[in-house]
JSON list of C-alpha atoms in Angstrom, two decimals:
[
{"chain": "C", "resi": 490, "resn": "UNK", "atom": "CA", "xyz": [18.04, -9.55, 35.17]},
{"chain": "C", "resi": 491, "resn": "UNK", "atom": "CA", "xyz": [15.67, -8.27, 32.52]},
{"chain": "C", "resi": 492, "resn": "UNK", "atom": "CA", "xyz": [13.65, -10.36, 30.13]},
{"chain": "C", "resi": 493, "resn": "UNK", "atom": "CA", "xyz": [13.33, -9.25, 26.54]},
{"chain": "C", "resi": 494, "resn": "UNK", "atom": "CA", "xyz": [9.86, -8.31, 25.41]},
{"chain": "C", "resi": 495, "resn": "UNK", "atom": "CA", "xyz": [8.85, -10.19, 22.25]},
{"chain": "C", "resi": 496, "resn": "UNK", "atom": "CA", "xyz": [7.92, -8.05, 19.26]},
{"chain": "C", "resi": 497, "resn": "UNK", "atom": "CA", "xyz": [4.80, -9.16, 17.42]},
{"chain": "C", "resi": 498, "resn": "UNK", "atom": "CA", "xyz": [4.31, -9.12, 13.68]},
{"chain": "C", "resi": 499, "resn": "UNK", "atom": "CA", "xyz": [2.20, -6.16, 12.54]},
{"chain": "C", "resi": 500, "resn": "UNK", "atom": "CA", "xyz": [0.73, -5.52, 9.11]},
{"chain": "C", "resi": 501, "resn": "UNK", "atom": "CA", "xyz": [-0.74, -2.59, 7.22]},
{"chain": "C", "resi": 502, "resn": "UNK", "atom": "CA", "xyz": [-3.03, -3.42, 4.27]},
{"chain": "C", "resi": 503, "resn": "UNK", "atom": "CA", "xyz": [-4.92, -1.12, 1.92]},
{"chain": "C", "resi": 504, "resn": "UNK", "atom": "CA", "xyz": [-6.19, -0.80, -1.63]},
{"chain": "C", "resi": 505, "resn": "UNK", "atom": "CA", "xyz": [-3.53, 0.69, -3.90]},
{"chain": "C", "resi": 506, "resn": "UNK", "atom": "CA", "xyz": [-4.36, 1.58, -7.51]},
{"chain": "C", "resi": 507, "resn": "UNK", "atom": "CA", "xyz": [-6.70, -1.39, -7.92]},
{"chain": "C", "resi": 508, "resn": "UNK", "atom": "CA", "xyz": [-4.42, -3.89, -6.16]},
{"chain": "C", "resi": 509, "resn": "UNK", "atom": "CA", "xyz": [-3.74, -4.59, -2.48]},
{"chain": "C", "resi": 510, "resn": "UNK", "atom": "CA", "xyz": [-0.71, -3.18, -0.68]},
{"chain": "C", "resi": 511, "resn": "UNK", "atom": "CA", "xyz": [0.76, -4.95, 2.33]},
{"chain": "C", "resi": 512, "resn": "UNK", "atom": "CA", "xyz": [3.52, -3.60, 4.57]},
{"chain": "C", "resi": 513, "resn": "UNK", "atom": "CA", "xyz": [4.62, -5.97, 7.34]},
{"chain": "C", "resi": 514, "resn": "UNK", "atom": "CA", "xyz": [7.07, -5.74, 10.22]},
{"chain": "C", "resi": 515, "resn": "UNK", "atom": "CA", "xyz": [7.99, -9.25, 11.27]},
{"chain": "C", "resi": 516, "resn": "UNK", "atom": "CA", "xyz": [8.81, -10.35, 14.81]},
{"chain": "C", "resi": 517, "resn": "UNK", "atom": "CA", "xyz": [12.57, -10.13, 14.06]},
{"chain": "C", "resi": 518, "resn": "UNK", "atom": "CA", "xyz": [12.08, -6.42, 13.23]},
{"chain": "C", "resi": 519, "resn": "UNK", "atom": "CA", "xyz": [12.54, -6.98, 9.48]},
{"chain": "C", "resi": 520, "resn": "UNK", "atom": "CA", "xyz": [10.15, -5.38, 7.00]},
{"chain": "C", "resi": 521, "resn": "UNK", "atom": "CA", "xyz": [8.53, -6.57, 3.77]},
{"chain": "C", "resi": 522, "resn": "UNK", "atom": "CA", "xyz": [6.08, -5.05, 1.35]},
{"chain": "C", "resi": 523, "resn": "UNK", "atom": "CA", "xyz": [3.95, -6.55, -1.38]},
{"chain": "C", "resi": 524, "resn": "UNK", "atom": "CA", "xyz": [1.39, -5.74, -4.04]},
{"chain": "C", "resi": 525, "resn": "UNK", "atom": "CA", "xyz": [-1.11, -8.48, -4.71]},
{"chain": "C", "resi": 526, "resn": "UNK", "atom": "CA", "xyz": [-4.61, -9.21, -5.91]},
{"chain": "C", "resi": 527, "resn": "UNK", "atom": "CA", "xyz": [-7.09, -12.07, -5.84]},
{"chain": "C", "resi": 528, "resn": "UNK", "atom": "CA", "xyz": [-8.26, -13.70, -9.07]},
{"chain": "C", "resi": 529, "resn": "UNK", "atom": "CA", "xyz": [-10.76, -16.27, -10.22]},
{"chain": "C", "resi": 530, "resn": "UNK", "atom": "CA", "xyz": [-13.84, -17.82, -8.67]},
{"chain": "C", "resi": 531, "resn": "UNK", "atom": "CA", "xyz": [-11.80, -19.26, -5.81]},
{"chain": "C", "resi": 532, "resn": "UNK", "atom": "CA", "xyz": [-10.05, -15.90, -5.15]},
{"chain": "C", "resi": 533, "resn": "UNK", "atom": "CA", "xyz": [-6.53, -17.22, -5.61]},
{"chain": "C", "resi": 534, "resn": "UNK", "atom": "CA", "xyz": [-3.77, -14.94, -4.29]},
{"chain": "C", "resi": 535, "resn": "UNK", "atom": "CA", "xyz": [-1.71, -13.45, -7.15]},
{"chain": "C", "resi": 536, "resn": "UNK", "atom": "CA", "xyz": [1.50, -11.67, -6.19]},
{"chain": "C", "resi": 537, "resn": "UNK", "atom": "CA", "xyz": [2.37, -8.66, -8.33]},
{"chain": "C", "resi": 538, "resn": "UNK", "atom": "CA", "xyz": [5.54, -7.41, -6.61]},
{"chain": "C", "resi": 539, "resn": "UNK", "atom": "CA", "xyz": [7.41, -8.13, -3.40]},
{"chain": "C", "resi": 540, "resn": "UNK", "atom": "CA", "xyz": [10.38, -6.59, -1.56]},
{"chain": "C", "resi": 541, "resn": "UNK", "atom": "CA", "xyz": [11.99, -7.33, 1.77]},
{"chain": "C", "resi": 542, "resn": "UNK", "atom": "CA", "xyz": [14.66, -5.69, 3.88]},
{"chain": "C", "resi": 543, "resn": "UNK", "atom": "CA", "xyz": [17.30, -6.74, 6.36]},
{"chain": "C", "resi": 544, "resn": "UNK", "atom": "CA", "xyz": [16.51, -6.44, 10.07]},
{"chain": "C", "resi": 545, "resn": "UNK", "atom": "CA", "xyz": [16.88, -2.81, 11.12]},
{"chain": "C", "resi": 546, "resn": "UNK", "atom": "CA", "xyz": [16.25, -1.40, 7.62]},
{"chain": "C", "resi": 547, "resn": "UNK", "atom": "CA", "xyz": [13.15, 0.80, 7.87]},
{"chain": "C", "resi": 548, "resn": "UNK", "atom": "CA", "xyz": [10.60, 1.68, 5.15]},
{"chain": "C", "resi": 549, "resn": "UNK", "atom": "CA", "xyz": [9.96, 5.31, 4.32]},
{"chain": "C", "resi": 550, "resn": "UNK", "atom": "CA", "xyz": [7.35, 7.32, 2.43]},
{"chain": "C", "resi": 551, "resn": "UNK", "atom": "CA", "xyz": [8.54, 9.91, -0.09]},
{"chain": "C", "resi": 552, "resn": "UNK", "atom": "CA", "xyz": [5.71, 12.35, -0.67]},
{"chain": "C", "resi": 553, "resn": "UNK", "atom": "CA", "xyz": [7.88, 14.93, -2.45]},
{"chain": "C", "resi": 554, "resn": "UNK", "atom": "CA", "xyz": [7.06, 13.57, -5.91]},
{"chain": "C", "resi": 555, "resn": "UNK", "atom": "CA", "xyz": [3.83, 12.70, -7.71]},
{"chain": "C", "resi": 556, "resn": "UNK", "atom": "CA", "xyz": [2.82, 10.01, -7.18]},
{"chain": "C", "resi": 557, "resn": "UNK", "atom": "CA", "xyz": [4.22, 9.49, -3.70]},
{"chain": "C", "resi": 558, "resn": "UNK", "atom": "CA", "xyz": [6.24, 6.32, -3.12]},
{"chain": "C", "resi": 559, "resn": "UNK", "atom": "CA", "xyz": [6.81, 3.74, -0.41]},
{"chain": "C", "resi": 560, "resn": "UNK", "atom": "CA", "xyz": [10.50, 2.79, -0.27]},
{"chain": "C", "resi": 561, "resn": "UNK", "atom": "CA", "xyz": [12.01, -0.30, 1.31]},
{"chain": "C", "resi": 562, "resn": "UNK", "atom": "CA", "xyz": [15.72, -0.50, 0.62]},
{"chain": "C", "resi": 563, "resn": "UNK", "atom": "CA", "xyz": [16.12, 0.20, -3.10]},
{"chain": "C", "resi": 564, "resn": "UNK", "atom": "CA", "xyz": [12.58, -0.96, -4.01]},
{"chain": "C", "resi": 565, "resn": "UNK", "atom": "CA", "xyz": [9.63, 1.39, -4.26]},
{"chain": "C", "resi": 566, "resn": "UNK", "atom": "CA", "xyz": [5.89, 1.22, -4.94]},
{"chain": "C", "resi": 567, "resn": "UNK", "atom": "CA", "xyz": [3.85, 4.21, -6.09]},
{"chain": "C", "resi": 568, "resn": "UNK", "atom": "CA", "xyz": [1.19, 5.33, -3.62]},
{"chain": "C", "resi": 569, "resn": "UNK", "atom": "CA", "xyz": [-2.12, 7.13, -3.96]},
{"chain": "C", "resi": 570, "resn": "UNK", "atom": "CA", "xyz": [-2.14, 10.39, -1.94]},
{"chain": "C", "resi": 571, "resn": "UNK", "atom": "CA", "xyz": [-4.73, 9.10, 0.54]},
{"chain": "C", "resi": 572, "resn": "UNK", "atom": "CA", "xyz": [-2.34, 6.38, 1.79]},
{"chain": "C", "resi": 573, "resn": "UNK", "atom": "CA", "xyz": [0.58, 8.74, 2.56]},
{"chain": "C", "resi": 574, "resn": "UNK", "atom": "CA", "xyz": [-0.51, 9.91, 6.05]},
{"chain": "C", "resi": 575, "resn": "UNK", "atom": "CA", "xyz": [-1.77, 6.45, 7.01]},
{"chain": "C", "resi": 576, "resn": "UNK", "atom": "CA", "xyz": [1.51, 4.76, 6.08]},
{"chain": "C", "resi": 577, "resn": "UNK", "atom": "CA", "xyz": [3.59, 7.50, 7.70]},
{"chain": "C", "resi": 578, "resn": "UNK", "atom": "CA", "xyz": [1.68, 7.00, 10.96]},
{"chain": "C", "resi": 579, "resn": "UNK", "atom": "CA", "xyz": [1.99, 3.20, 10.77]},
{"chain": "C", "resi": 580, "resn": "UNK", "atom": "CA", "xyz": [5.73, 3.36, 10.09]},
{"chain": "C", "resi": 581, "resn": "UNK", "atom": "CA", "xyz": [6.31, 5.94, 12.85]},
{"chain": "C", "resi": 582, "resn": "UNK", "atom": "CA", "xyz": [4.46, 3.80, 15.39]},
{"chain": "C", "resi": 583, "resn": "UNK", "atom": "CA", "xyz": [6.00, 0.47, 14.47]},
{"chain": "C", "resi": 584, "resn": "UNK", "atom": "CA", "xyz": [9.62, 1.48, 13.89]},
{"chain": "C", "resi": 585, "resn": "UNK", "atom": "CA", "xyz": [9.73, 2.04, 17.64]},
{"chain": "C", "resi": 586, "resn": "UNK", "atom": "CA", "xyz": [8.74, -1.61, 18.23]},
{"chain": "C", "resi": 587, "resn": "UNK", "atom": "CA", "xyz": [5.10, -0.89, 19.04]},
{"chain": "C", "resi": 588, "resn": "UNK", "atom": "CA", "xyz": [2.52, -3.60, 18.63]},
{"chain": "C", "resi": 589, "resn": "UNK", "atom": "CA", "xyz": [-0.75, -3.21, 16.78]}
]
């Protein structure tokens, strides 16, 4: 009898064209991505864009165009070139169920 190994939530965050980019794999193996910023004296969270996918649907980076893009399902966010290899490495590691 084998016990299943729980998958932890992992998140990638980085600056992206003056905003913050977040790419998260949840514990159920579903993915979501968001662009957000913080505003005001109390640094309130302000969501700019958000997309989520069904479990098993994996994000991908398309670096063949300028600017590069992060795709999740039919949604995409433009990426600065410096984030392409970092996101590709994160996605490659965590699509296999790896933890942070």
